[in-house]
Short mmCIF file of C-alpha atoms in Angstrom, two decimals:
data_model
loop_
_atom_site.label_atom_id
_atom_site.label_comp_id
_atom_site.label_asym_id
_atom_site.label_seq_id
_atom_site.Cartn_x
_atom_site.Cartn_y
_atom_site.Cartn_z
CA UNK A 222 -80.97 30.04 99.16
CA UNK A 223 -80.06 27.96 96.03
CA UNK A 224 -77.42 29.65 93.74
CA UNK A 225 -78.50 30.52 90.30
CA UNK A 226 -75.56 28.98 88.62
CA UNK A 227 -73.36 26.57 90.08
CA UNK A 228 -69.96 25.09 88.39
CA UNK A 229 -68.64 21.86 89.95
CA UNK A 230 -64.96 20.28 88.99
CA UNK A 231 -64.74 21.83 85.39
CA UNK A 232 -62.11 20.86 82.92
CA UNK A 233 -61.26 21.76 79.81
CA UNK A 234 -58.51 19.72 78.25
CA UNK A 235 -57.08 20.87 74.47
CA UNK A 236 -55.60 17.33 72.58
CA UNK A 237 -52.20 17.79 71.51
CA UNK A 238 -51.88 15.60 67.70
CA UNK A 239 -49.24 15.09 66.00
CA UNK A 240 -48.02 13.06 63.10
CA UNK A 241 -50.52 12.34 59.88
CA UNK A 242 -52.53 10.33 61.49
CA UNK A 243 -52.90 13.20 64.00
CA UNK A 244 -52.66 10.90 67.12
CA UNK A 245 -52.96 12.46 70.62
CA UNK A 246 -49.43 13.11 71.98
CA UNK A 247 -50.56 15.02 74.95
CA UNK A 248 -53.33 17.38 76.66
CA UNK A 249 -53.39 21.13 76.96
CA UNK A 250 -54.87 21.31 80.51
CA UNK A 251 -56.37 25.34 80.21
CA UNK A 252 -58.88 24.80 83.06
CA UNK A 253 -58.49 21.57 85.00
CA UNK A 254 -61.13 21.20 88.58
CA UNK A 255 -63.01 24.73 89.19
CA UNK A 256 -65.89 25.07 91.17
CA UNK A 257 -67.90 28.09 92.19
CA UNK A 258 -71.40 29.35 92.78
CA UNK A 259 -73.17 32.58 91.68
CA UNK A 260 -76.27 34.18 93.38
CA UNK A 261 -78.88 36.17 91.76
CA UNK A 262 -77.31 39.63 91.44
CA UNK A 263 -74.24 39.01 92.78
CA UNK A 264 -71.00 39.85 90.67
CA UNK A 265 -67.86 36.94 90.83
CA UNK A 266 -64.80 38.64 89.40
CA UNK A 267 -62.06 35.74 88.26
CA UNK A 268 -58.78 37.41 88.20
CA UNK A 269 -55.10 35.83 87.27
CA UNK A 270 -52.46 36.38 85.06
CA UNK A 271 -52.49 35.37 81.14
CA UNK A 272 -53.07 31.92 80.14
CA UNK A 273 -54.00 30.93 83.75
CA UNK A 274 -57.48 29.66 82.10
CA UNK A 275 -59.75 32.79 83.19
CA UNK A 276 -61.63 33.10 79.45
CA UNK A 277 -61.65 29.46 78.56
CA UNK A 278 -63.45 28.97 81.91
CA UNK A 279 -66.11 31.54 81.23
CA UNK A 280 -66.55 30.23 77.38
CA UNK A 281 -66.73 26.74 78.87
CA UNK A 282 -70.15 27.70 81.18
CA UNK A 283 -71.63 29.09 78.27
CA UNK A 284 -70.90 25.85 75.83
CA UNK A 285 -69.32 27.83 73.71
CA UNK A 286 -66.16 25.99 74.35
CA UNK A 287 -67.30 21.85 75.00
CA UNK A 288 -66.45 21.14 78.56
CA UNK A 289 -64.13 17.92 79.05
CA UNK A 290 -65.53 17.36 82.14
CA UNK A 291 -67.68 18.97 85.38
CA UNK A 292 -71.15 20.03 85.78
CA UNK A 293 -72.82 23.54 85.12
CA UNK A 294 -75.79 23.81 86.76
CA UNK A 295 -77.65 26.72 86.13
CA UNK A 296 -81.52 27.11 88.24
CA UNK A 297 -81.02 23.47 89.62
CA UNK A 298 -80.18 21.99 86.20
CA UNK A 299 -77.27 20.25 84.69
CA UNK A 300 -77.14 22.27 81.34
CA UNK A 301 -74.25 19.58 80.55
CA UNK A 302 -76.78 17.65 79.92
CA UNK A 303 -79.08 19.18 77.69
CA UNK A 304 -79.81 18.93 73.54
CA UNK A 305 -78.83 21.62 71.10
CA UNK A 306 -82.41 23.12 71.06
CA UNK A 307 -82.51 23.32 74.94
CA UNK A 308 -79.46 24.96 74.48
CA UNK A 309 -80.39 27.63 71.91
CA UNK A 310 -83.11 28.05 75.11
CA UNK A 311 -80.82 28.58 77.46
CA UNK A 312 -78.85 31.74 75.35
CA UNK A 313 -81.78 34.05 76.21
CA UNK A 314 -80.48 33.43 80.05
CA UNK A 315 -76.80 33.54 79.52
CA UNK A 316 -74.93 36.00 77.50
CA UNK A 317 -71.14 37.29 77.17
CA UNK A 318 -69.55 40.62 76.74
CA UNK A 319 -66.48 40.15 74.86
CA UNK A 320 -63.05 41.78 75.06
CA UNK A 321 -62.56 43.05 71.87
CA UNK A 322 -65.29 45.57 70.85
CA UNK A 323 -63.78 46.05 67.31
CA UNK A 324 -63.96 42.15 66.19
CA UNK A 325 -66.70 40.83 68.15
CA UNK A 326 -69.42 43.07 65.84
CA UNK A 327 -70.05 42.05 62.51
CA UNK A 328 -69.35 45.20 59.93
CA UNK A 329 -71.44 44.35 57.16
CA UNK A 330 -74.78 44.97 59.82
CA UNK A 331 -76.00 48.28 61.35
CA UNK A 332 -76.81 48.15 64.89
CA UNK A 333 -80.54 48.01 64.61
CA UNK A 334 -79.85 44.49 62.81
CA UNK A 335 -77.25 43.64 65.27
CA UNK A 336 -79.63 43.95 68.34
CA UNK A 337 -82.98 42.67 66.36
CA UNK A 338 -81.48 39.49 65.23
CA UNK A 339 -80.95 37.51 68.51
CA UNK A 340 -84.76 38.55 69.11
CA UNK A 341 -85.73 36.69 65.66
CA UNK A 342 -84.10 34.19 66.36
CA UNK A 343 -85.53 32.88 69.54
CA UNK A 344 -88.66 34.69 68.60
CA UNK A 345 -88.91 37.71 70.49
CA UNK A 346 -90.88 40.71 70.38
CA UNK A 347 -92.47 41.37 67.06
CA UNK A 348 -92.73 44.19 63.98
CA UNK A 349 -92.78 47.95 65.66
CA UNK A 350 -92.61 46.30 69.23
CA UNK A 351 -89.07 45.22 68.32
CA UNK A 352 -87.80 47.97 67.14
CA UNK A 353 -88.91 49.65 70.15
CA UNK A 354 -87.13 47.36 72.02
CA UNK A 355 -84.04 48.44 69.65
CA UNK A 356 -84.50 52.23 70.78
CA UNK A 357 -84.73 51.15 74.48
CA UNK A 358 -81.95 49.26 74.60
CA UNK A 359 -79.41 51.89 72.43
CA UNK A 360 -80.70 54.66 74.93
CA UNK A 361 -80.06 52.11 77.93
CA UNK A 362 -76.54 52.49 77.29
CA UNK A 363 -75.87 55.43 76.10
CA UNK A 364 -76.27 55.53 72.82
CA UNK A 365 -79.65 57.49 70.63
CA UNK A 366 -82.30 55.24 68.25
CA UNK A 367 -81.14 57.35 65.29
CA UNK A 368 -77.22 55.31 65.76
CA UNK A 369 -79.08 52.18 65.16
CA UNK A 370 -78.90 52.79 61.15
CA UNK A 371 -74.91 52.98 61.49
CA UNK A 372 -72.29 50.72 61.00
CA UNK A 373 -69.77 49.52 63.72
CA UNK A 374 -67.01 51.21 62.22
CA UNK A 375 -68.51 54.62 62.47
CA UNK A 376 -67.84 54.03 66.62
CA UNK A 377 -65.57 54.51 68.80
CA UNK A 378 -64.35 52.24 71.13
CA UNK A 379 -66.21 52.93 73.99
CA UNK A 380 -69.03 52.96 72.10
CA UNK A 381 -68.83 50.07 70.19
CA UNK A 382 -68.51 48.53 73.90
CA UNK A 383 -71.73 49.93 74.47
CA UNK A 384 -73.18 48.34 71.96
CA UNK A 385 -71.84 44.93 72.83
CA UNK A 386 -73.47 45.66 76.57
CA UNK A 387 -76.39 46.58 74.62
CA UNK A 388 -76.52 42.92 72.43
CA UNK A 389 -75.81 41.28 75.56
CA UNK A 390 -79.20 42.88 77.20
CA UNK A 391 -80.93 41.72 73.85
CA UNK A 392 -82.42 38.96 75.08
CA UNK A 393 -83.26 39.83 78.85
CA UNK A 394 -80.27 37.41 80.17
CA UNK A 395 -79.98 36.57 84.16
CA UNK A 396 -76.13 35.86 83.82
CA UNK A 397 -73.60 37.88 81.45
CA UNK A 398 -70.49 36.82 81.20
CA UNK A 399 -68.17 39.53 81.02
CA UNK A 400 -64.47 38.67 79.10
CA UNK A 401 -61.90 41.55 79.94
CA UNK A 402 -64.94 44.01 78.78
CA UNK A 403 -63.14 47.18 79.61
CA UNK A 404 -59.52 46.07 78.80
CA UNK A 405 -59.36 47.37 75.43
CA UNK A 406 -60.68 50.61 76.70
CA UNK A 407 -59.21 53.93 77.52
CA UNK A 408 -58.92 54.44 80.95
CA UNK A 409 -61.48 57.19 81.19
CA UNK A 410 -63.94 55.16 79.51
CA UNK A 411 -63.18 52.10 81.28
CA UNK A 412 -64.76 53.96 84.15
CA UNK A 413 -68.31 55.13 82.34
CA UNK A 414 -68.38 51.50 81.16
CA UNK A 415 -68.14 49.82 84.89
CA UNK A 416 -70.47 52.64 86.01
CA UNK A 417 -72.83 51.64 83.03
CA UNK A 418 -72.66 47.65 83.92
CA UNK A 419 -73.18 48.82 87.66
CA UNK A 420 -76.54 50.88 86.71
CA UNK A 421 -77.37 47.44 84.56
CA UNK A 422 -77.11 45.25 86.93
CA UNK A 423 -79.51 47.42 89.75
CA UNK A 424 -81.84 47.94 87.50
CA UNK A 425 -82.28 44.45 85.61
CA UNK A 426 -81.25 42.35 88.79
CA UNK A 427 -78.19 40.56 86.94
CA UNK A 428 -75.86 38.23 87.83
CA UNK A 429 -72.24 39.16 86.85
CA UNK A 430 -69.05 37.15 86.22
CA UNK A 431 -66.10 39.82 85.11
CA UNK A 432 -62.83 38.26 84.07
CA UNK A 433 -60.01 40.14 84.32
CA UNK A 434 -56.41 41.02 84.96
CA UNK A 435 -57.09 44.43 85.74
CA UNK A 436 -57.30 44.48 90.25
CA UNK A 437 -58.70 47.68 90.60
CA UNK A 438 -61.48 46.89 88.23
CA UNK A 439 -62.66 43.92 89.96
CA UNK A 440 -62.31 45.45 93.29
CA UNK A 441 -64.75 47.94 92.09
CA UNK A 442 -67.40 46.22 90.43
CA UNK A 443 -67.43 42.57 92.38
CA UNK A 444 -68.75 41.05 95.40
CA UNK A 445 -66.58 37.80 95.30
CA UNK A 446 -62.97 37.39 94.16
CA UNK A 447 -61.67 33.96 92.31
CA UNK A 448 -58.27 33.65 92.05
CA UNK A 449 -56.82 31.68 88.87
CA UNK A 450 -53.36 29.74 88.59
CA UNK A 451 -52.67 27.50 85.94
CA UNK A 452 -56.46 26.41 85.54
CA UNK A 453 -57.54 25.96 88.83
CA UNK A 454 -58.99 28.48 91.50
CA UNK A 455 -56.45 28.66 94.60
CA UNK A 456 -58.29 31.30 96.67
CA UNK A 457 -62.15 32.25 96.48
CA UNK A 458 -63.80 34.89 98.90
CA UNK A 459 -65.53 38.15 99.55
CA UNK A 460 -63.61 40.75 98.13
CA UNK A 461 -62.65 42.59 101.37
CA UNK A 462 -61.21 39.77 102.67
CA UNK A 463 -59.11 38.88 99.32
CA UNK A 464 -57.66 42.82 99.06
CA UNK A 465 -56.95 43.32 103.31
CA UNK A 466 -55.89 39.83 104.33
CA UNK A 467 -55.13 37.69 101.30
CA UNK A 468 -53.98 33.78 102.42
CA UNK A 469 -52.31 32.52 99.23
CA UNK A 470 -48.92 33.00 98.42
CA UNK A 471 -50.10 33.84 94.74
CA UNK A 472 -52.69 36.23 95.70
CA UNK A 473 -50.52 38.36 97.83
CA UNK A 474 -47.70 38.44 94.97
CA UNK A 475 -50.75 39.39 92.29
CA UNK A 476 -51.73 42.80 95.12
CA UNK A 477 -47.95 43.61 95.63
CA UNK A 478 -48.38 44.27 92.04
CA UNK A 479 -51.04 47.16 92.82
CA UNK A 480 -49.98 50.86 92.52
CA UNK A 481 -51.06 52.36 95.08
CA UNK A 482 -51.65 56.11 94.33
CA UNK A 483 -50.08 57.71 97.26
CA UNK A 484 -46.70 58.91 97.26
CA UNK A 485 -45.77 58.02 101.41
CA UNK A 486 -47.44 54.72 101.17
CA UNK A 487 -44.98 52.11 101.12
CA UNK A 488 -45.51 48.89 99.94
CA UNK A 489 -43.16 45.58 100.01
CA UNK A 490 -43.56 43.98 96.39
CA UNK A 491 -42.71 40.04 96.04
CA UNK A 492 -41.30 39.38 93.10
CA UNK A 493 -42.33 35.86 91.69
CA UNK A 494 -39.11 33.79 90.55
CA UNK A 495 -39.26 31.97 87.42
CA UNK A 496 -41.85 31.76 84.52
CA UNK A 497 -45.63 30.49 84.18
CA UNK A 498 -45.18 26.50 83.91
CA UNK A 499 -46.69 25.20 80.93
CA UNK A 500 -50.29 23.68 81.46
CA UNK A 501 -49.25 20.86 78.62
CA UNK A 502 -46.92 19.33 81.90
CA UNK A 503 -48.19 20.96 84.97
CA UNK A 504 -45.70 20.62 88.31
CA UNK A 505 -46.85 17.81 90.27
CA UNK A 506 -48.37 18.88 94.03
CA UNK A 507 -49.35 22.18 94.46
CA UNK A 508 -48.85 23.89 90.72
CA UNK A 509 -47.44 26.94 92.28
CA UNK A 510 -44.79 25.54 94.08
CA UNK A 511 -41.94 26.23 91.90
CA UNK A 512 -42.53 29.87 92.11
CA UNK A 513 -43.63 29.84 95.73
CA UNK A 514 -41.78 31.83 98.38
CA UNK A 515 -43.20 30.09 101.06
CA UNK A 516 -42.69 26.60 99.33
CA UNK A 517 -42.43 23.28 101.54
CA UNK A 518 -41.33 19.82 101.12
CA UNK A 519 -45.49 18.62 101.10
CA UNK A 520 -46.09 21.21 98.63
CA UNK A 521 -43.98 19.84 95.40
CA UNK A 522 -45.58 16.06 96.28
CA UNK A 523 -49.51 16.40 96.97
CA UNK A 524 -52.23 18.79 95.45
CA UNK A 525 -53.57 21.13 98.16
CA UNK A 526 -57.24 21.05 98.35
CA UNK A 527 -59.74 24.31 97.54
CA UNK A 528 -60.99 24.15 101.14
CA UNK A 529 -63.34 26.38 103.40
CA UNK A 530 -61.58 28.54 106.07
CA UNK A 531 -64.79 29.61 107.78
CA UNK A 532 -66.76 32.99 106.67
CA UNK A 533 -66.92 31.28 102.95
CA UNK A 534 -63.29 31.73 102.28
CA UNK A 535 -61.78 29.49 100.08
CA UNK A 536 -57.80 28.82 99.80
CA UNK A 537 -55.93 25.97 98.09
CA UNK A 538 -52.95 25.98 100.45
CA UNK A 539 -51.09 23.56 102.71
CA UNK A 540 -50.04 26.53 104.47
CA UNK A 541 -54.01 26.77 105.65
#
């Protein structure tokens, strides 16, 4: 079965300028060679720490960041490729939740011209039918038609969140894109919000990719696990496989990190030495090997390779 959205070898590389003629002096390299394919209705969760590249990547699929390089191929076709009005097309299919739910609405428009305004601009749904489609969507998650004449900063938090899950449904999407959308979030209402995204997802046959830093989240809401270091995925797999019997180095330090909330458990935490290199001059070889426990001479000299294990598990290690 052909994947509904396929990304192969993207990069996303940030020019450096200096001087007054503002000359390149070097290359922020925030996602450099990732490649990954999402099914209809499946959920990828990208996890890392900060900085590893995680949002850029998402932003990047969705043009809303220019690519450097790489394909995204969404229903068989290179969207890389396509004009600005093909484009504008393609937003009804692929939308984004962002992290923030108190600067990603606008405050000078209620939420009934918040949710109608994607649907005039690509022209859908007209007069009462639209505002219909208003109601339904408010009561979809949550939230009553009578809201709609409010103003996002008569909301909560979890609520505004809503109503950025809400916008996102707007235009009846395949894909959403989903940046850290519960991070901001108490934790009590992190939980009704993954519920709510769950329910969404049954019930509109969506395709999810979450990113976030949060473990426990992802392990909850995802199918498939990417894990991010310094712009490039280093293990990829079901998520069973990446929480009981994790292959890279990176990705066992990252579940060490887990609580686990029982008091007899005990758990051996490995503590990573050193600090995050700097994607402007990214170590040579394997980009983890300075912080590497299980570090060998091959690994600080040649790039390991994202390769298949068997059972479609992924892992950029020499040790595999």
């Amino acid at each position: 079965m052909e994947p509904l959205l396929t990304v192969n070898d993207l990069k996303v590389h940030f020019p450096i300028t200096k001087g007054i003629l503002s000359k390149t002096a070097g290359y922020v390299y925030a996602v450099d060679g990732v490649s990954f394919e999402l099914g209809a209705g499946q959920t990828l969760g990208i996890v890392g720490e900060s900085g590893c590249g995680k949002t850029t990547t998402g932003l990047a699929i969705l043009h809303l960041i220019e690519p450097t390089d790489g394909q995204v191929i969404f229903q068989g076709k290179n969207i890389s490729q396509n004009t600005k009005a093909e484009r504008l097309k393609l937003r009804r299919e692929m939308q984004i939740i962002f992290q923030d739910p108190y600067s990603s609405l606008n405050p000078r428009m209620t939420l009934n011209r918040t949710l109608s305004d994607p649907m005039k601009i690509h022209g859908l749904y007209h007069g009462s039918e639209r505002q219909d489609r208003v109601a339904y969507l408010l009561e979809k998650v949550g939230l009553t038609p009578e809201q709609g004449r409010r103003y996002p900063h008569e909301f909560s938090g979890g609520q505004r969140q809503r109503i950025g899950v809400a916008r996102a449904l707007a235009l009846n999407p395949q894909v959403i894109i989903g940046d850290e959308p519960v991070s901001a979030l108490d934790v009590s209402i992190q939980a009704q919000i993954i519920n709510l995204l769950i329910d969404l997802q049954d019930e509109f046959n969506l395709s999810y990719i979450i990113i976030s830093h949060d473990l426990a989240v992802v392990e909850y809401i995802c199918d498939r696990i990417a894990v991010m270091y310094l712009g490039k995925i280093v293990e990829m797999a079901d998520y069973r496989q990446v929480y009981t019997n994790p292959k890279h180095p990176y990705t066992q330090a990252l579940l060490s990190a887990v609580p686990v909330p029982d008091l007899n458990a005990k758990s051996k935490r490995i503590i990573l030495g050193g600090d995050v290199p700097s994607p402007i001059n990214p170590p040579s070889g394997c980009r983890f090997h300075p912080r590497c426990p299980e570090c060998m001479d091959i690994c600080a000299h040649e790039e390991p390779q994202l390769k298949n294990l068997g059972q479609d598990r992924w892992v950029a290690c020499h040790l595999h």
